[in-house]
PDB file of C-alpha atoms and ligand atoms in Angstrom:
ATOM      1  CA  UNK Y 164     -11.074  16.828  -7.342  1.00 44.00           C
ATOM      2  CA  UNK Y 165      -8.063  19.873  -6.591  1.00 47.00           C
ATOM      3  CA  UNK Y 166      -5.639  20.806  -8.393  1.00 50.00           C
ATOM      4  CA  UNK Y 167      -4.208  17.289  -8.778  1.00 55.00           C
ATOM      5  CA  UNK Y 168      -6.800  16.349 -11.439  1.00 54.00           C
ATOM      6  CA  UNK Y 169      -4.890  18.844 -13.927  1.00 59.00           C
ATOM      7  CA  UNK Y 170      -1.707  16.777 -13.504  1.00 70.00           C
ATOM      8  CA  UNK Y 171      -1.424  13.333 -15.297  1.00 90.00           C
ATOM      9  CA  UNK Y 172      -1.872  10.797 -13.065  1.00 91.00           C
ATOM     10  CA  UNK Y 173       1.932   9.295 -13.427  1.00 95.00           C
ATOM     11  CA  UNK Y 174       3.564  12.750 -13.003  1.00 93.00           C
ATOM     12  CA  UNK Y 175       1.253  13.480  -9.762  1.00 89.00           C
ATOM     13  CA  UNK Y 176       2.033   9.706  -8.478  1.00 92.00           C
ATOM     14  CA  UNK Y 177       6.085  10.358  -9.101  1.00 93.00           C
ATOM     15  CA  UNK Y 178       5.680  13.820  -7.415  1.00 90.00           C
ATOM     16  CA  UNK Y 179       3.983  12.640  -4.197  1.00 89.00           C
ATOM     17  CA  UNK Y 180       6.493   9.654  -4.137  1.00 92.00           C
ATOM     18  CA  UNK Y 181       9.567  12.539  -4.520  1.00 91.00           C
ATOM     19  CA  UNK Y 182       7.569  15.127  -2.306  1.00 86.00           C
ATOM     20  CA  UNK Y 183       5.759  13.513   0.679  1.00 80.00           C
ATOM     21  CA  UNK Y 184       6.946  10.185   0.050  1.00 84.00           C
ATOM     22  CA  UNK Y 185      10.550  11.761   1.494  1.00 83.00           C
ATOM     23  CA  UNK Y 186       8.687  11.888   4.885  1.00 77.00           C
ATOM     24  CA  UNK Y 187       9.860   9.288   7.866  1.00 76.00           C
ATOM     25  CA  UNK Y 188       7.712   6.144   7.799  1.00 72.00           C
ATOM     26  CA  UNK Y 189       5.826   6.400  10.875  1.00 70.00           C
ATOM     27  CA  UNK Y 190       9.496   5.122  12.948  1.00 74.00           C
ATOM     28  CA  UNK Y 191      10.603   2.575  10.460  1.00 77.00           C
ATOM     29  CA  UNK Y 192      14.132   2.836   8.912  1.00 82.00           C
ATOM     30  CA  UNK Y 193      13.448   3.829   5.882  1.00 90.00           C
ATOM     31  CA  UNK Y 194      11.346   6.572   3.962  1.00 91.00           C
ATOM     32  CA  UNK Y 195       7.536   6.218   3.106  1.00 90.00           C
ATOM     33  CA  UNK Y 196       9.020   6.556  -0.429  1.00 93.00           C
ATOM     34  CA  UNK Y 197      11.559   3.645   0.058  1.00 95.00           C
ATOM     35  CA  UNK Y 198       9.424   1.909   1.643  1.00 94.00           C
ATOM     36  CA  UNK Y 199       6.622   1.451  -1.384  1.00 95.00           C
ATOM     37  CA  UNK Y 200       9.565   1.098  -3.775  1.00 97.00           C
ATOM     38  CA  UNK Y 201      10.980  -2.064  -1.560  1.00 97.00           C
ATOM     39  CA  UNK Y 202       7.734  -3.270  -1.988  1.00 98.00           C
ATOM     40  CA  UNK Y 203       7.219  -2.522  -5.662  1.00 98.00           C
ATOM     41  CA  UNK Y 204      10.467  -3.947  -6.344  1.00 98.00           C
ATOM     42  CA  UNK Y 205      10.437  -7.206  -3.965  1.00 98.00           C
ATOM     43  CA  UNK Y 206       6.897  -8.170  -5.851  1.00 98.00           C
ATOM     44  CA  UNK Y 207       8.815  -7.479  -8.973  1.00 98.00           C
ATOM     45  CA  UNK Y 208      11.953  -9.629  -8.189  1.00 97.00           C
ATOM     46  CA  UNK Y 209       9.367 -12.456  -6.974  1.00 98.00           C
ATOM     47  CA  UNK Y 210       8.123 -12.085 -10.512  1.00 98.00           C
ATOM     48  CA  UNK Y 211       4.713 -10.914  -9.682  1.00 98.00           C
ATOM     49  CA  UNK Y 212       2.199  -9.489 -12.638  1.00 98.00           C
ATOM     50  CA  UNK Y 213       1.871  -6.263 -13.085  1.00 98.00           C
ATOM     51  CA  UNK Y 214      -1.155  -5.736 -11.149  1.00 98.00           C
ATOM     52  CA  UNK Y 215       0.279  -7.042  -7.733  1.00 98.00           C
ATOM     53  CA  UNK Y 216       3.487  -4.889  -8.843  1.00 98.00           C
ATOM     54  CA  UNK Y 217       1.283  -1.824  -8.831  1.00 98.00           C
ATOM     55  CA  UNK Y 218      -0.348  -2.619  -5.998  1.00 98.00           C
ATOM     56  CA  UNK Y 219       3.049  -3.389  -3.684  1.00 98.00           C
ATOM     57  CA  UNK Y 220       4.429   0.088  -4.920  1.00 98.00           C
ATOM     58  CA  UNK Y 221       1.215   2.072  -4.486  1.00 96.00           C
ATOM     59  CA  UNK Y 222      -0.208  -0.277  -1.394  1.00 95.00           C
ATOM     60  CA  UNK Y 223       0.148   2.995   1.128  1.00 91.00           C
ATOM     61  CA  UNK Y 224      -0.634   6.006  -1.391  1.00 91.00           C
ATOM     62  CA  UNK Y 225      -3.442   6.682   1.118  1.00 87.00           C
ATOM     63  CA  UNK Y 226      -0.221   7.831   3.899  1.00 83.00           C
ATOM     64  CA  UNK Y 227       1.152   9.916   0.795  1.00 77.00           C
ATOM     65  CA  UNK Y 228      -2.578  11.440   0.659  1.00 60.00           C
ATOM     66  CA  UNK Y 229      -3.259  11.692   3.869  1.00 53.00           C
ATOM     67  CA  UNK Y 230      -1.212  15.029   5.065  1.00 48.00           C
ATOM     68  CA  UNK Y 231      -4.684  15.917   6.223  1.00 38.00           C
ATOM     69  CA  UNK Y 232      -6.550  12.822   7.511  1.00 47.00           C
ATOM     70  CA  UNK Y 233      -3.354  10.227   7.700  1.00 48.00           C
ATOM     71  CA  UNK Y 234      -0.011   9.935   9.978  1.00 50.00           C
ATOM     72  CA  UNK Y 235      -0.991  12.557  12.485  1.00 49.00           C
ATOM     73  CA  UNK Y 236      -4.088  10.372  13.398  1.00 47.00           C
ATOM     74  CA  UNK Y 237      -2.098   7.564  12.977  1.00 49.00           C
ATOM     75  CA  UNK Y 238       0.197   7.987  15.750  1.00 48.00           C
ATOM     76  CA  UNK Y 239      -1.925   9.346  17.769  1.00 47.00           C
ATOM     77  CA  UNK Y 240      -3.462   5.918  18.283  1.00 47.00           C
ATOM     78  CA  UNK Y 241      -6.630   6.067  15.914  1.00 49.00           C
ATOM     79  CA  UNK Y 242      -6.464   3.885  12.587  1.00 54.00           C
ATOM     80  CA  UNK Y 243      -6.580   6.338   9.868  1.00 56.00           C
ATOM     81  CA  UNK Y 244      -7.930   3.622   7.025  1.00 76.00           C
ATOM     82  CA  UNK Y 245      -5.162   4.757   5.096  1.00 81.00           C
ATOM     83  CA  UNK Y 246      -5.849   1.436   3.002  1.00 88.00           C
ATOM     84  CA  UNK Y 247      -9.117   2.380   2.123  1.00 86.00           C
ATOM     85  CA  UNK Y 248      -8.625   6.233   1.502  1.00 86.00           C
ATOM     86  CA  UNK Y 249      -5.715   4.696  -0.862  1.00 89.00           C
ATOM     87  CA  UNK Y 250      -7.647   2.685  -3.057  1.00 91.00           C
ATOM     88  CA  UNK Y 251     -10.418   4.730  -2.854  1.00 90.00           C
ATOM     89  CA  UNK Y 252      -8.158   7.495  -4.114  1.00 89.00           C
ATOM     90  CA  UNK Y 253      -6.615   5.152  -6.601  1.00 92.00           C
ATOM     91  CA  UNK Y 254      -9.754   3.801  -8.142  1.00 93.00           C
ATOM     92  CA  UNK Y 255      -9.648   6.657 -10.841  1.00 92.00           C
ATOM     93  CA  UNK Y 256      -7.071   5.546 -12.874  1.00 94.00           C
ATOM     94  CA  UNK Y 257      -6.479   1.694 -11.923  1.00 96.00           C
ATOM     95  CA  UNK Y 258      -8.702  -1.162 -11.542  1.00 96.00           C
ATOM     96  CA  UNK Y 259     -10.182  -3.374  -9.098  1.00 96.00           C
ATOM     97  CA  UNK Y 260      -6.590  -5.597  -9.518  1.00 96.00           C
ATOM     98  CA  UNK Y 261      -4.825  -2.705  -8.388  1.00 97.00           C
ATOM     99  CA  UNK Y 262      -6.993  -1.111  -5.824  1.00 95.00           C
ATOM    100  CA  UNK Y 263      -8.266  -4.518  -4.098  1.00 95.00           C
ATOM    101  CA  UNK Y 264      -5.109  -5.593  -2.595  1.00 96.00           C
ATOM    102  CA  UNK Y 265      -4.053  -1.652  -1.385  1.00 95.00           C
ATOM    103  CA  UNK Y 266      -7.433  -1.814   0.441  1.00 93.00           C
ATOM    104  CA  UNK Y 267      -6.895  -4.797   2.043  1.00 94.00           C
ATOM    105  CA  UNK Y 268      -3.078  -5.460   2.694  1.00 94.00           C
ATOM    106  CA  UNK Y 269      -4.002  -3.960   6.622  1.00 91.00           C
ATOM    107  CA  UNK Y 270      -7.237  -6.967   6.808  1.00 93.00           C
ATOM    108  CA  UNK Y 271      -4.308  -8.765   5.530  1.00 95.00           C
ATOM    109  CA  UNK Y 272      -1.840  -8.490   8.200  1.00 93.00           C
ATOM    110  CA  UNK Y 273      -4.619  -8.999  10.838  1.00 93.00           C
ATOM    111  CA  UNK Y 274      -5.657 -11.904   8.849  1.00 96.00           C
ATOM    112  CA  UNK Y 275      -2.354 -13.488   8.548  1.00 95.00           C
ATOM    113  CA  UNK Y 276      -1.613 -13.025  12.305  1.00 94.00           C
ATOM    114  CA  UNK Y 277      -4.884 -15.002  12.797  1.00 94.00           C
ATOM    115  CA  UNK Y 278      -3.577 -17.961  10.654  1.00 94.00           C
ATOM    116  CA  UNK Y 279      -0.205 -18.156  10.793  1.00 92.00           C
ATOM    117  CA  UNK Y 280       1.626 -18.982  13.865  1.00 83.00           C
ATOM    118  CA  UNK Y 281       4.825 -16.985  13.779  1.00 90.00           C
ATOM    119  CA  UNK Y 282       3.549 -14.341  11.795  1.00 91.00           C
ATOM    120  CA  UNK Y 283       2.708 -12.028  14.222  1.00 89.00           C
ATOM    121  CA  UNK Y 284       6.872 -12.766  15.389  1.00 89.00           C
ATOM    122  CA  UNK Y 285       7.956 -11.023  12.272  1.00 86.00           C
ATOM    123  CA  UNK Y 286       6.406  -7.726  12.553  1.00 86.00           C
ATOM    124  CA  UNK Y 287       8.411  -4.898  12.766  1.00 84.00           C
ATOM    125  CA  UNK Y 288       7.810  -2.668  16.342  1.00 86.00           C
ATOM    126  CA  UNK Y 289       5.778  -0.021  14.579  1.00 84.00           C
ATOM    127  CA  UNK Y 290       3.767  -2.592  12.776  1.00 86.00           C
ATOM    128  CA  UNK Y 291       2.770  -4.399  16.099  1.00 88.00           C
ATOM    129  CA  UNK Y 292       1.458  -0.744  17.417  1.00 86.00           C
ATOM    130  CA  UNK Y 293      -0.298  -0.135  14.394  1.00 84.00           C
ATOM    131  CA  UNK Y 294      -1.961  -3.531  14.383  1.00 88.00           C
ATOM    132  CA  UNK Y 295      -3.176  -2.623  17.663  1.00 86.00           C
ATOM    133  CA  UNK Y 296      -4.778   0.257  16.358  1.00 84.00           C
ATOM    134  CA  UNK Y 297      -6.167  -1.340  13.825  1.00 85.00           C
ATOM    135  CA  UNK Y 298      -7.905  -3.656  15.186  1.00 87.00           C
ATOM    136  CA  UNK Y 299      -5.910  -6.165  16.359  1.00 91.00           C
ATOM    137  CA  UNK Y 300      -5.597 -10.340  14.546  1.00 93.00           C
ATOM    138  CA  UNK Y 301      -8.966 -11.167  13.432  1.00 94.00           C
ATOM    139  CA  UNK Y 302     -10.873 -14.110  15.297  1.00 94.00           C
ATOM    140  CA  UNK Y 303     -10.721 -16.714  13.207  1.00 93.00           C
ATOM    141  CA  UNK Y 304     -14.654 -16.425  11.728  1.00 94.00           C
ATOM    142  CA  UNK Y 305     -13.027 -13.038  10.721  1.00 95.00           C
ATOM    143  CA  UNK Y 306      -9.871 -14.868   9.061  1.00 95.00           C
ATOM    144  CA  UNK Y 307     -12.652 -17.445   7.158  1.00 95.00           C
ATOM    145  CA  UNK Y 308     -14.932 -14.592   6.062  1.00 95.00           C
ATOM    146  CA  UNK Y 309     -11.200 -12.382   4.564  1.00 95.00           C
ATOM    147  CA  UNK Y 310     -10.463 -15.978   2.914  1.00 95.00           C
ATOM    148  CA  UNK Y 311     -13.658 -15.540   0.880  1.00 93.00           C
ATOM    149  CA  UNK Y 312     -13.367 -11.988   0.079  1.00 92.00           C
ATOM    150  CA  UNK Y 313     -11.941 -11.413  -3.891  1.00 86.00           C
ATOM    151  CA  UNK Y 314      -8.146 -10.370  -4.028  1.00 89.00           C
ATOM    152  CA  UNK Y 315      -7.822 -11.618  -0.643  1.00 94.00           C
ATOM    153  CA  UNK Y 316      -4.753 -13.905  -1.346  1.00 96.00           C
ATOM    154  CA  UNK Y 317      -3.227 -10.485  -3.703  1.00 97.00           C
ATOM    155  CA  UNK Y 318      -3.513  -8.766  -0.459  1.00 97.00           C
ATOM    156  CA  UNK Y 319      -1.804 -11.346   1.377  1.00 97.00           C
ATOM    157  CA  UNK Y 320       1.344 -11.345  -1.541  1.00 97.00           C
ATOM    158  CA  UNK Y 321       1.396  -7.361  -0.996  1.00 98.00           C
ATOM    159  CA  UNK Y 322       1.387  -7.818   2.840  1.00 95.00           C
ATOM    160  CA  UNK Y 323       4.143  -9.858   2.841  1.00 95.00           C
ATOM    161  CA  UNK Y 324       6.277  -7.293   0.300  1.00 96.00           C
ATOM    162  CA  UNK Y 325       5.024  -4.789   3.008  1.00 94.00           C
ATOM    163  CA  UNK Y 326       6.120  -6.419   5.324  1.00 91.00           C
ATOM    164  CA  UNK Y 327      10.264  -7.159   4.323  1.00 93.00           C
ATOM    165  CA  UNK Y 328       9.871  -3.471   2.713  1.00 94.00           C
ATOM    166  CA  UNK Y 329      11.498  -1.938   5.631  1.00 91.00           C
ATOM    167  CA  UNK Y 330      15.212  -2.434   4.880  1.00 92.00           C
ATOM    168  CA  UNK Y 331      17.717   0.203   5.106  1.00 91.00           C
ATOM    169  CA  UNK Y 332      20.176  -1.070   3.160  1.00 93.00           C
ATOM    170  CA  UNK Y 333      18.095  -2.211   0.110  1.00 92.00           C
ATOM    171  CA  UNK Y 334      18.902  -0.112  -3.091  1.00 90.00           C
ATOM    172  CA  UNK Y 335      15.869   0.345  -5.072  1.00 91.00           C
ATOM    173  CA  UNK Y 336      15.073   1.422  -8.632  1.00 94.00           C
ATOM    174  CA  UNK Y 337      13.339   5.162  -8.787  1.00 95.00           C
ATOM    175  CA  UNK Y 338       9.565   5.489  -9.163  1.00 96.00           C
ATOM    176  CA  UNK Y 339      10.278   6.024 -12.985  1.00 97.00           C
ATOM    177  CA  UNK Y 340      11.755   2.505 -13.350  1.00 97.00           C
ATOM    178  CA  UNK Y 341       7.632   1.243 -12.397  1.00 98.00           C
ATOM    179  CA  UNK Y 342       6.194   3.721 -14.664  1.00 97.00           C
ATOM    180  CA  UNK Y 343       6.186   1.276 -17.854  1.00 96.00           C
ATOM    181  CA  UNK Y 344       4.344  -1.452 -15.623  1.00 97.00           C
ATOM    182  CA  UNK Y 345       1.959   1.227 -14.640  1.00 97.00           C
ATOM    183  CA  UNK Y 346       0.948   2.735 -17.275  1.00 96.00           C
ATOM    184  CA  UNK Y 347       0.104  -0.527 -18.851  1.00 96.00           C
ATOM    185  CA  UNK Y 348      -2.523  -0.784 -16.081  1.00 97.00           C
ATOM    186  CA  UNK Y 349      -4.184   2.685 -16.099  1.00 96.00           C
ATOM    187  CA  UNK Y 350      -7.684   2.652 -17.583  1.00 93.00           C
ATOM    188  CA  UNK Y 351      -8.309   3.938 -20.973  1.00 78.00           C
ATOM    189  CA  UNK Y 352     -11.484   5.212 -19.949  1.00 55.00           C
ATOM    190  CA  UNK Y 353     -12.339   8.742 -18.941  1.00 51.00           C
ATOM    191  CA  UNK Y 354     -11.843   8.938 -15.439  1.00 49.00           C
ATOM    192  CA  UNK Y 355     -15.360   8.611 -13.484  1.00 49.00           C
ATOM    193  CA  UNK Y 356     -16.117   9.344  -9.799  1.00 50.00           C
ATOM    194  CA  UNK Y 357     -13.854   7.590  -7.077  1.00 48.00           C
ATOM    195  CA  UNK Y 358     -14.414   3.886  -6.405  1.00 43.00           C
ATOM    196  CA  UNK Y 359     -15.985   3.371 -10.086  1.00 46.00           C
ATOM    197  CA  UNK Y 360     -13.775   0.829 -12.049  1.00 45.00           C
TER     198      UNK Y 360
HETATM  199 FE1  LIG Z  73       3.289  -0.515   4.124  1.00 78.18          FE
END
């Protein structure tokens, strides 16, 4: 990895949250920052375990790390798999609990607009474009093959965080208020190559 190996993985999570994080959320009303920390703190208030915590706060780290390969791609109408890039990325310090749900809280909003009328009522403008991007609500063999998959009903909790995560009058705690619950959760093992648990 660059030069963000040499930083401890807490410090470089709290600097992209204070540094890109203080970017626009692809035309939502609130930062990409504010956004994961509505999230974080909306699976905390619902008294969620750490792990799905984690996951709500960090579930779009993959925009955050994706200056080169995220937003601009984004908007410009191809999906940039910012859920997979995320866990991907976040597979060297946290666990399968952590990284499952971030790389599938998008299946999970195409899943959940599959099988639950209504759903697809609630999303938020930019949400509907980027659903469209990605692929659209899954037919429903699609939905019964996600229902199977593990952490699929995680990603469905973190999806729904995501989802009410857009508020611009919700005060939330700083990224330091989170960084008890995650560093409960990083592994004590020496970091191996991305996507190994
Ligand atoms: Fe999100």
């Amino acid at each position: 990895m660059s030069a963000d190996a040499d930083l401890r993985p807490l410090d470089l999570l709290a600097e992209l949250f204070a540094g890109e994080g203080s970017a626009e959320y692809l035309g939502e009303p609130v930062t990409q920052a504010e956004h994961m920390l509505q999230a974080g703190a909306l699976a905390e208030a619902a008294g969620a375990p750490d792990h799905l915590v984690a996951a709500a706060l960090l579930h779009d780290i993959g925009h955050f790390h994706g200056t080169v390969t995220g937003r601009d791609l984004m908007e410009g109408g191809l999906d940039n798999r910012h859920s997979h890039t995320g866990a991907d990325w976040l597979a060297r310090w946290f666990g399968p609990a952590v990284t499952g749900p971030v790389r599938l809280h998008v299946a999970a909003k195409r899943y959940l607009c599959a099988a639950e009328p209504g759903y697809f009522a609630l999303l938020s403008e930019a949400s509907v474009h980027t659903l469209g991007v990605q692929g659209g609500p899954m037919t429903a063999e699609q939905a019964r093959a996600f229902e199977g998959l593990p952490g699929a009903a995680d990603a469905v909790a973190v999806r729904r965080w995501d989802e009410r995560a857009k508020d611009p009058e919700f005060t939330t705690p700083d990224f330091g208020h989170f960084r008890p619950v995650l560093e409960r959760l990083l592994l004590t093992a020496p970091s191996g190559p991305a996507g190994a648990p």
